[in-house]
Each structure stands twice: as structure tokens, then as C-alpha cells.
CSV table of C-alpha atoms and ligand atoms in Angstrom, one decimal:
chain,number,residue,atom,x,y,z
A,1,MET,CA,-26.0,-13.0,18.8
A,2,ASN,CA,-22.8,-13.1,20.7
A,3,ARG,CA,-20.4,-10.8,19.5
A,4,LYS,CA,-16.8,-10.6,20.2
A,5,ARG,CA,-15.6,-8.0,22.2
A,6,ILE,CA,-13.1,-5.2,21.2
A,7,LEU,CA,-11.5,-2.8,23.9
A,8,SER,CA,-9.1,0.0,23.3
A,9,GLY,CA,-8.1,3.1,24.8
A,10,MET,CA,-6.4,6.6,24.3
A,11,GLN,CA,-4.3,8.9,26.2
A,12,PRO,CA,-6.0,12.5,26.9
A,13,SER,CA,-2.8,14.0,26.4
A,14,GLY,CA,-4.1,16.6,23.9
A,15,LYS,CA,-6.3,17.2,20.8
A,16,LEU,CA,-6.4,14.4,18.0
A,17,HIS,CA,-4.6,14.9,15.0
A,18,LEU,CA,-4.8,13.1,11.4
A,19,GLY,CA,-2.2,10.5,12.6
A,20,ASN,CA,-4.3,9.3,15.4
A,21,TYR,CA,-7.4,9.2,13.3
A,22,PHE,CA,-5.9,7.3,10.5
A,23,GLY,CA,-3.7,5.1,13.1
A,24,ASP,CA,-6.4,4.2,15.2
A,25,LEU,CA,-9.7,6.0,15.2
A,26,LYS,CA,-10.9,5.5,11.6
A,27,ASN,CA,-10.3,1.7,12.5
A,28,TRP,CA,-12.3,1.9,15.9
A,29,VAL,CA,-15.2,3.5,14.0
A,30,SER,CA,-15.4,0.5,11.3
A,31,LEU,CA,-15.1,-2.0,14.0
A,32,GLN,CA,-18.4,-0.9,15.6
A,33,ASP,CA,-20.7,-3.0,13.5
A,34,GLU,CA,-19.1,-6.2,13.9
A,35,PHE,CA,-18.0,-6.1,17.5
A,36,ASP,CA,-19.2,-5.3,21.0
A,37,CYS,CA,-16.7,-2.1,21.4
A,38,TYR,CA,-15.7,-0.8,24.5
A,39,PHE,CA,-13.5,2.6,24.0
A,40,PHE,CA,-12.2,4.5,26.9
A,41,ILE,CA,-10.0,7.7,27.9
A,42,ALA,CA,-6.8,6.6,29.5
A,43,ASP,CA,-6.7,9.5,31.9
A,44,TRP,CA,-4.4,7.8,34.5
A,45,HIS,CA,-2.1,6.6,31.8
A,46,ALA,CA,-1.8,10.3,30.9
A,47,LEU,CA,-0.7,11.1,34.2
A,48,SER,CA,2.7,9.0,33.3
A,49,SER,CA,3.6,12.2,31.4
A,50,LEU,CA,1.4,14.9,32.7
A,51,TYR,CA,1.9,14.7,36.5
A,52,GLU,CA,3.4,18.2,36.4
A,53,ASP,CA,0.2,19.7,34.8
A,54,PRO,CA,-2.5,17.3,36.0
A,55,HIS,CA,-5.4,20.0,35.6
A,56,ARG,CA,-5.0,19.7,31.6
A,57,ILE,CA,-6.2,16.2,31.6
A,58,LYS,CA,-9.9,17.0,32.4
A,59,GLU,CA,-10.0,19.7,29.4
A,60,PHE,CA,-8.2,17.1,27.1
A,61,SER,CA,-10.6,14.3,28.0
A,62,PHE,CA,-13.4,16.2,26.8
A,63,GLU,CA,-11.5,17.4,23.5
A,64,VAL,CA,-10.7,13.8,23.0
A,65,ALA,CA,-14.3,12.6,23.7
A,66,VAL,CA,-15.5,15.3,20.9
A,67,ASP,CA,-12.9,14.2,18.3
A,68,TRP,CA,-14.1,10.5,18.8
A,69,LEU,CA,-18.0,11.5,18.4
A,70,SER,CA,-17.2,13.9,15.4
A,71,ALA,CA,-15.0,11.1,13.8
A,72,GLY,CA,-18.1,8.7,14.0
A,73,LEU,CA,-17.9,6.7,17.3
A,74,ASP,CA,-21.4,6.1,18.0
A,75,PRO,CA,-22.8,5.6,21.5
A,76,GLU,CA,-25.6,3.7,20.1
A,77,LYS,CA,-23.0,1.2,19.1
A,78,SER,CA,-19.9,1.8,21.4
A,79,THR,CA,-19.6,2.2,24.8
A,80,MET,CA,-17.6,5.1,25.9
A,81,PHE,CA,-16.0,5.7,29.4
A,82,VAL,CA,-13.3,7.3,31.4
A,83,GLN,CA,-10.9,5.0,33.0
A,84,SER,CA,-10.3,7.3,36.5
A,85,GLU,CA,-14.3,7.0,37.0
A,86,ILE,CA,-13.6,2.8,37.4
A,87,PRO,CA,-11.7,2.3,40.5
A,88,GLU,CA,-11.4,-1.1,39.7
A,89,HIS,CA,-8.3,-0.4,37.1
A,90,ALA,CA,-6.4,0.7,39.9
A,91,GLU,CA,-7.2,-2.0,42.3
A,92,LEU,CA,-6.3,-4.5,39.7
A,93,HIS,CA,-3.3,-2.9,38.4
A,94,LEU,CA,-2.3,-3.3,42.1
A,95,ILE,CA,-3.0,-7.0,42.3
A,96,LEU,CA,-1.2,-7.7,38.9
A,97,SER,CA,1.8,-5.5,39.9
A,98,MET,CA,2.3,-8.0,42.8
A,99,MET,CA,2.9,-11.0,40.6
A,100,VAL,CA,4.6,-9.1,37.5
A,101,PRO,CA,8.3,-9.8,37.4
A,102,VAL,CA,10.0,-6.4,36.9
A,103,PRO,CA,12.5,-7.7,34.4
A,104,TRP,CA,9.5,-8.5,32.1
A,105,LEU,CA,8.6,-4.7,32.3
A,106,GLU,CA,12.2,-3.5,31.9
A,107,ARG,CA,12.7,-5.5,28.4
A,108,ASN,CA,9.9,-4.1,26.9
A,109,PRO,CA,11.2,-2.2,23.9
A,110,THR,CA,8.5,0.6,23.8
A,111,TYR,CA,9.2,1.3,27.5
A,112,LYS,CA,13.0,2.0,26.6
A,113,GLU,CA,12.3,4.1,23.6
A,114,LYS,CA,9.8,6.3,25.0
A,115,LYS,CA,11.7,7.1,28.1
A,116,ASP,CA,14.6,8.3,26.1
A,117,GLU,CA,12.2,9.9,23.4
A,118,ILE,CA,10.3,11.9,26.2
A,119,LYS,CA,12.8,14.8,27.2
A,120,ASN,CA,10.7,17.6,28.8
A,121,VAL,CA,9.5,15.1,31.7
A,122,ASP,CA,11.2,12.7,33.9
A,123,MET,CA,9.8,9.5,32.5
A,124,SER,CA,11.9,7.5,35.1
A,125,SER,CA,8.7,6.8,37.5
A,126,TYR,CA,7.8,3.8,38.8
A,127,GLY,CA,4.1,4.0,37.3
A,128,PHE,CA,5.5,4.7,33.7
A,129,LEU,CA,7.4,1.5,34.2
A,130,GLY,CA,4.1,-0.2,35.1
A,131,TYR,CA,2.4,1.1,32.2
A,132,PRO,CA,1.8,-2.1,30.6
A,133,VAL,CA,0.3,-3.5,33.9
A,134,LEU,CA,-2.3,-0.9,33.8
A,135,GLN,CA,-3.1,-1.4,30.3
A,136,THR,CA,-3.3,-5.3,30.8
A,137,ALA,CA,-5.7,-4.3,33.8
A,138,ASP,CA,-8.0,-2.3,31.5
A,139,ILE,CA,-8.1,-5.0,28.7
A,140,VAL,CA,-8.8,-8.1,31.0
A,141,LEU,CA,-11.5,-6.3,33.5
A,142,TYR,CA,-13.6,-6.3,30.5
A,143,LYS,CA,-12.6,-9.9,28.9
A,144,ALA,CA,-11.9,-8.3,25.6
A,145,ASP,CA,-11.1,-10.7,22.7
A,146,TYR,CA,-9.2,-8.4,21.0
A,147,VAL,CA,-7.4,-5.1,21.3
A,148,PRO,CA,-6.7,-2.7,18.3
A,149,VAL,CA,-3.6,-1.8,18.4
A,150,GLY,CA,-0.5,-0.5,16.0
A,151,ILE,CA,2.3,-2.6,15.1
A,152,ASP,CA,4.2,-0.7,18.1
A,153,GLN,CA,2.0,-1.7,20.5
A,154,ALA,CA,2.2,-5.4,19.9
A,155,PRO,CA,4.9,-6.1,22.6
A,156,HIS,CA,2.5,-4.4,25.2
A,157,LEU,CA,-0.1,-6.9,24.1
A,158,GLU,CA,2.3,-9.9,24.4
A,159,LEU,CA,3.0,-8.7,27.9
A,160,SER,CA,-0.7,-8.8,28.7
A,161,ARG,CA,-1.1,-12.2,27.5
A,162,GLU,CA,1.7,-13.7,29.6
A,163,ILE,CA,0.6,-11.6,32.7
A,164,VAL,CA,-3.0,-13.4,31.9
A,165,ARG,CA,-1.3,-16.5,31.7
A,166,ARG,CA,0.6,-16.2,34.8
A,167,PHE,CA,-2.4,-15.2,37.0
A,168,ASN,CA,-4.9,-18.1,35.4
A,169,LYS,CA,-1.9,-20.7,36.6
A,170,LEU,CA,-1.4,-19.2,39.9
A,171,TYR,CA,-4.9,-19.2,41.1
A,172,LYS,CA,-6.0,-22.5,38.7
A,173,LYS,CA,-9.0,-20.5,37.1
A,174,LYS,CA,-9.4,-18.9,33.9
A,175,VAL,CA,-10.8,-15.8,35.1
A,176,PHE,CA,-9.0,-13.7,32.4
A,177,ILE,CA,-8.8,-14.3,28.8
A,178,GLU,CA,-5.6,-13.7,26.6
A,179,PRO,CA,-6.1,-10.8,24.4
A,180,GLY,CA,-5.6,-10.9,20.8
A,181,ALA,CA,-4.1,-8.2,18.6
A,182,LYS,CA,-5.9,-6.7,15.9
A,183,ILE,CA,-3.2,-4.9,13.9
A,184,SER,CA,-4.6,-2.4,11.4
A,185,ASP,CA,-2.7,-1.8,8.5
A,186,ILE,CA,-1.9,2.0,8.4
A,187,PRO,CA,-1.1,4.3,5.8
A,188,LYS,CA,2.1,6.4,6.6
A,189,LEU,CA,1.2,9.8,7.1
A,190,SER,CA,4.0,12.1,8.3
A,191,GLY,CA,3.6,15.8,9.7
A,192,ILE,CA,3.9,18.8,7.7
A,193,ASP,CA,7.7,18.8,8.1
A,194,GLY,CA,8.4,15.2,7.1
A,195,ARG,CA,8.9,13.8,10.7
A,196,LYS,CA,6.3,11.7,12.2
A,197,MET,CA,3.0,13.5,13.2
A,198,SER,CA,3.0,14.7,16.7
A,199,LYS,CA,1.8,17.5,18.8
A,200,THR,CA,5.1,17.8,20.3
A,201,TYR,CA,6.8,18.5,17.0
A,202,ASN,CA,4.1,21.1,16.1
A,203,ASN,CA,3.8,19.5,12.8
A,204,ALA,CA,0.2,18.1,13.0
A,205,ILE,CA,-3.1,18.8,11.2
A,206,PHE,CA,-5.9,18.6,13.9
A,207,LEU,CA,-9.2,16.7,13.4
A,208,SER,CA,-10.5,20.2,15.2
A,209,ASP,CA,-8.4,22.6,12.6
A,210,GLY,CA,-10.8,24.7,10.5
A,211,GLU,CA,-10.6,25.5,6.8
A,212,LYS,CA,-8.3,28.3,7.4
A,213,GLU,CA,-5.6,26.2,9.3
A,214,VAL,CA,-6.0,23.3,7.2
A,215,GLY,CA,-5.1,25.6,4.0
A,216,LYS,CA,-2.1,27.1,5.7
A,217,LYS,CA,-0.6,23.6,7.0
A,218,VAL,CA,-0.9,22.1,3.4
A,219,LYS,CA,0.8,25.4,1.8
A,220,SER,CA,3.8,24.8,4.4
A,221,MET,CA,3.8,21.1,3.8
A,222,LEU,CA,7.6,20.0,2.7
A,223,THR,CA,7.5,18.3,-0.7
A,224,ASP,CA,10.3,16.6,-2.5
A,225,PRO,CA,13.4,18.4,-1.3
A,226,ALA,CA,15.2,17.7,-4.4
A,227,ARG,CA,12.6,20.0,-6.4
A,228,ALA,CA,14.2,23.2,-5.6
A,229,ARG,CA,12.9,25.2,-8.8
A,230,ARG,CA,9.7,24.8,-10.4
A,231,GLU,CA,11.3,23.4,-13.5
A,232,ASP,CA,13.0,20.4,-11.7
A,233,PRO,CA,11.0,16.9,-11.6
A,234,GLY,CA,9.8,15.6,-8.5
A,235,ASP,CA,9.4,12.1,-7.5
A,236,PRO,CA,5.8,11.5,-5.5
A,237,ASP,CA,7.4,8.4,-3.8
A,238,VAL,CA,9.8,10.7,-1.7
A,239,CYS,CA,7.4,13.6,-1.4
A,240,ASN,CA,5.8,14.1,2.0
A,241,LEU,CA,2.4,15.4,0.6
A,242,TYR,CA,1.8,12.7,-1.6
A,243,PRO,CA,0.5,10.4,1.0
A,244,PHE,CA,-2.1,12.5,1.6
A,245,HIS,CA,-3.2,12.8,-2.1
A,246,LYS,CA,-3.7,9.1,-1.9
A,247,ILE,CA,-5.8,9.2,1.1
A,248,TYR,CA,-8.1,12.2,-0.1
A,249,SER,CA,-7.7,12.5,-3.7
A,250,PRO,CA,-9.6,10.5,-6.7
A,251,LYS,CA,-7.6,7.6,-8.0
A,252,ALA,CA,-7.5,9.5,-11.6
A,253,MET,CA,-6.3,12.9,-9.8
A,254,GLN,CA,-3.5,10.9,-7.8
A,255,ASP,CA,-2.3,9.3,-11.0
A,256,GLU,CA,-2.4,12.5,-13.0
A,257,ILE,CA,-0.1,14.4,-10.2
A,258,ALA,CA,2.2,11.4,-10.0
A,259,SER,CA,3.0,11.6,-13.9
A,260,ASP,CA,2.9,15.6,-13.9
A,261,CYS,CA,5.2,15.8,-10.9
A,262,LYS,CA,7.8,13.5,-12.6
A,263,THR,CA,7.8,15.9,-16.0
A,264,ALA,CA,7.5,18.9,-13.8
A,265,LYS,CA,4.3,19.8,-15.7
A,266,ILE,CA,2.6,20.8,-12.5
A,267,GLY,CA,4.6,22.7,-9.6
A,268,CYS,CA,4.3,22.0,-5.9
A,269,GLY,CA,1.9,25.1,-5.5
A,270,ASP,CA,-0.5,23.7,-8.1
A,271,CYS,CA,-0.3,20.5,-6.1
A,272,LYS,CA,-1.0,22.0,-3.0
A,273,LYS,CA,-4.1,23.6,-4.2
A,274,MET,CA,-5.7,20.5,-5.5
A,275,LEU,CA,-4.8,19.0,-2.1
A,276,SER,CA,-6.2,21.6,-0.1
A,277,GLU,CA,-9.5,21.0,-1.9
A,278,THR,CA,-9.9,17.6,-1.8
A,279,MET,CA,-8.5,17.5,1.8
A,280,LEU,CA,-11.2,20.1,2.9
A,281,GLU,CA,-13.9,18.3,1.2
A,282,GLY,CA,-13.1,14.9,3.0
A,283,MET,CA,-12.6,16.5,6.4
A,284,LYS,CA,-15.8,18.5,5.9
A,285,PRO,CA,-18.5,16.0,7.3
A,286,MET,CA,-16.2,15.6,10.5
A,287,MET,CA,-16.1,19.6,10.8
A,288,GLU,CA,-19.8,20.0,10.5
A,289,LYS,CA,-20.6,17.1,12.9
A,290,ARG,CA,-18.0,18.6,15.6
A,291,GLN,CA,-19.9,21.9,15.3
A,292,ASP,CA,-23.1,20.4,16.1
A,293,ILE,CA,-21.6,18.6,18.8
A,294,LEU,CA,-20.2,21.5,20.3
A,295,THR,CA,-23.6,23.1,20.8
A,296,ARG,CA,-24.6,20.6,23.0
A,297,PRO,CA,-21.5,19.9,25.4
A,298,ASP,CA,-23.6,18.6,28.2
A,299,GLU,CA,-24.5,15.7,25.7
A,300,VAL,CA,-21.0,14.6,25.4
A,301,LYS,CA,-20.5,14.4,29.2
A,302,GLU,CA,-23.7,12.4,29.4
A,303,ILE,CA,-22.4,10.0,26.7
A,304,LEU,CA,-19.5,9.4,28.7
A,305,ARG,CA,-21.5,8.8,32.1
A,306,ALA,CA,-23.8,6.4,30.5
A,307,GLY,CA,-20.8,4.5,29.3
A,308,THR,CA,-19.0,4.5,32.4
A,309,LEU,CA,-22.0,3.2,34.3
A,310,LYS,CA,-22.3,0.1,31.9
A,311,ALA,CA,-18.5,-0.6,32.0
A,312,HIS,CA,-18.2,-0.3,35.7
A,313,ALA,CA,-20.7,-3.2,36.3
A,314,LEU,CA,-18.5,-5.2,34.0
A,315,ALA,CA,-15.6,-4.4,35.8
A,316,LYS,CA,-17.0,-4.7,39.2
A,317,SER,CA,-18.1,-8.5,38.4
A,318,THR,CA,-14.6,-9.2,36.9
A,319,LEU,CA,-12.8,-8.0,39.6
A,320,GLU,CA,-14.9,-10.0,42.0
A,321,GLN,CA,-14.1,-13.2,40.2
A,322,ALA,CA,-10.4,-12.6,40.2
A,323,LYS,CA,-10.8,-12.0,44.1
A,324,GLN,CA,-12.7,-15.2,44.5
A,325,ALA,CA,-10.1,-17.3,42.5
A,326,MET,CA,-7.6,-15.7,44.8
A,327,LYS,CA,-9.4,-16.6,47.9
A,328,LEU,CA,-9.3,-13.0,49.2
A,329,LYS,CA,-13.1,-13.0,49.2
B,1,LIG,N1,-1.5,2.7,25.6
B,1,LIG,C1,-2.5,3.6,24.8
B,1,LIG,C2,-1.8,4.9,24.4
B,1,LIG,O1,-0.7,5.2,24.4
B,1,LIG,C3,-3.8,3.7,25.6
B,1,LIG,C4,-4.1,2.6,26.4
B,1,LIG,C5,-4.3,2.5,28.0
B,1,LIG,C6,-4.5,1.2,26.0
B,1,LIG,N2,-5.1,1.1,28.2
B,1,LIG,C7,-5.1,0.5,26.9
B,1,LIG,C8,-4.9,0.9,24.6
B,1,LIG,C9,-5.7,-0.9,26.8
B,1,LIG,C10,-5.3,-0.4,24.3
B,1,LIG,C11,-5.7,-1.2,25.4
B,1,LIG,O2,-2.5,5.7,23.9
B,2,LIG,FE1,5.0,16.7,-4.3
B,2,LIG,FE2,3.2,17.2,-5.5
B,2,LIG,FE3,5.3,18.7,-5.5
B,2,LIG,FE4,5.5,16.4,-6.9
B,2,LIG,S1,4.1,18.0,-7.3
B,2,LIG,S2,6.6,17.0,-5.2
B,2,LIG,S3,3.9,15.3,-5.4
B,2,LIG,S4,4.1,18.3,-3.8
């Protein structure tokens, strides 16, 4: 059976949180049965914002791998690997960088946004401008049919397709294939303070949080700000906590909460108590799996080593084809 290939990566810039899980990881886990999946740790990409403390990347890479396995990525089904262990990514990035016009990169909306958003590091580097070129190399080395991305990454993928067309046209050979976007529909989940969940905002619930931390974070969640007093009616539609019920609580409970909130029959404290319970229940399998995995850290490294070996062979063969098309070989 010839399954279509999926490829995606994640930067090891810290441990993963529920935003990463519901935004990407959960989707990856469900793609494993239908597609030939390649997932990699984009440690060279992480250097674009961590170049001042590169030593942290190794530790973060391990944490991300543990998060992946705890969440259900399965080495029997998916190939997991580390970008920097495969030098072909860097080599193809260099080759592509010679033919990608700089204005294509400068008009990328994600570039402009991120450059202004990240304040603690100078993001005006050459490498960060070329981020989508490296990302293109990542994708096309494996001839991926689809890349699962959030809607915000769609312009990157369009750029990848443009680069592929340019290469194939220049050297008159269809070495690379244009990757399609697999856009998943993502539940809106904010951090505990109501802003976008992000480790830099210190508002995230991590996959690696234990029972105590989850309970504490739920307790401190921002709710409907109009509910200043217990007897004020609330509105689940503007409440930052309610979307978590939509994910973790049974439908009957969701409906009851919504109506009891609007009539002030329950207070936010009661509502939080219920959420803590259903959320912990929902996170429990992941927590248990993590405990189990952490007793065998060498196995995590072995999974990445085996995945890297397999991915490397594929990357090598594609790069060879690219060089032949260019008559460099
Ligand atoms: N840009 C992705 C992120 O921010 C990581 C990434 C690097 C990636 N190369 C990729 C994703 C190729 C999909 C395909 O985490
Ligand atoms: Fe939000 Fe629940 Fe409070 Fe209503 S009762 S405002 S849904 S936390």
C-alpha cells in the first residue's frame, strides 16, 4: 500500500503546552494510521531565537521527544528524528538560498509579525529571514505530500510551493513535489490569563504539569470579567475557562454549566472545581505514560536515533537527485 507522506516539525524551544497539543500534536497523533508520517525536532530552526543560549536546545529536544511519546506518537507508526543530525537539511537550504529572491522572504507576513513580536532577542538575522527556506528544505527532502500546519503557517507553505516550482523549472526536472497544506481546525484555547497560551507569557498549562500544578493553574484562570460578584450572571461565551470545559467535560455537564452560569446558579469557584476534575481525568493517560517513559530515557534517545537513520537515507537520495538535475554531480 502506497500511503501519502506527511511531514512536520516542531522547534525545541521549551516543553510543550496544551496549546501545542490541541494545535498540532493531537492532529499528528491521529494522522499516524492513515499516512506515512515523518516528525522531526527542528533544532536548527530553534537557533533562530536561541542563538544566545544554544546549550538549552539539547535539553529541550529531549523534553519535546518525551512530550511527543506521552501524547501518543508511536515509533511503530511514525518516523521521528532530529534535524541537525541530518546535514542534508543544511546543504539543501544553502542550495535553495541561492535561487530564492529576498523580496519573497521579506513580504512573508509571519516574518514581519514575529520579528516585531519577539523583543528579548534580536531577530534581524540573516538566518531568521531565511527560516522558510530551511523549512522548505525540510519538507522537500522527504517529498512530503502534505504538511499539517496551523492557518498562520499557510503563507510559509505557499512560499515552499513557489520555491519548488522555481527549482523544478530551472533544472527542467520534477525533483521536488509541491507540498499541500493540511490545515486542521483548532479549538480556541487561551492561557490562564486570557492571552494566547505561550511559555513566554507564563500562562501555559504544560503536558508535563502534575496534578497539583494543573489544579493550581485552573484555580487562577481568568473567567468572565463581568462576574465581579458571585451573584452576577456570567457569559460562557466570553469566559476564558469555558473552552476548556468544551474540550474536557461531558456534553451534559457543559450544557448545565452554561445555563447555571447565566443564571448565577453556580459560581466560578464551583465551575473551576468541576474543570479540575474532568481535566485531570483527561490528562491522566498522558501523565501516566510520561512517568513510564521517564523510567527508560535511553529508549527515547534510541527511538530518535533509529528514526534519524531511516530519514537520513531518504534525505540523502533526494539531495543526490537535486544535484544531478543541476549537473553538479
Ligand atoms: N516552523 C515550525 C515551528 O515553528 C517548525 C518547522 C520547521 C516545520 N520546519 C518545518 C514545520 C517543516 C513543518 C514543516 O515550530
Ligand atoms: Fe466561566 Fe464557569 Fe465562571 Fe461561567 S461560571 S464565568 S463558565 S468560570
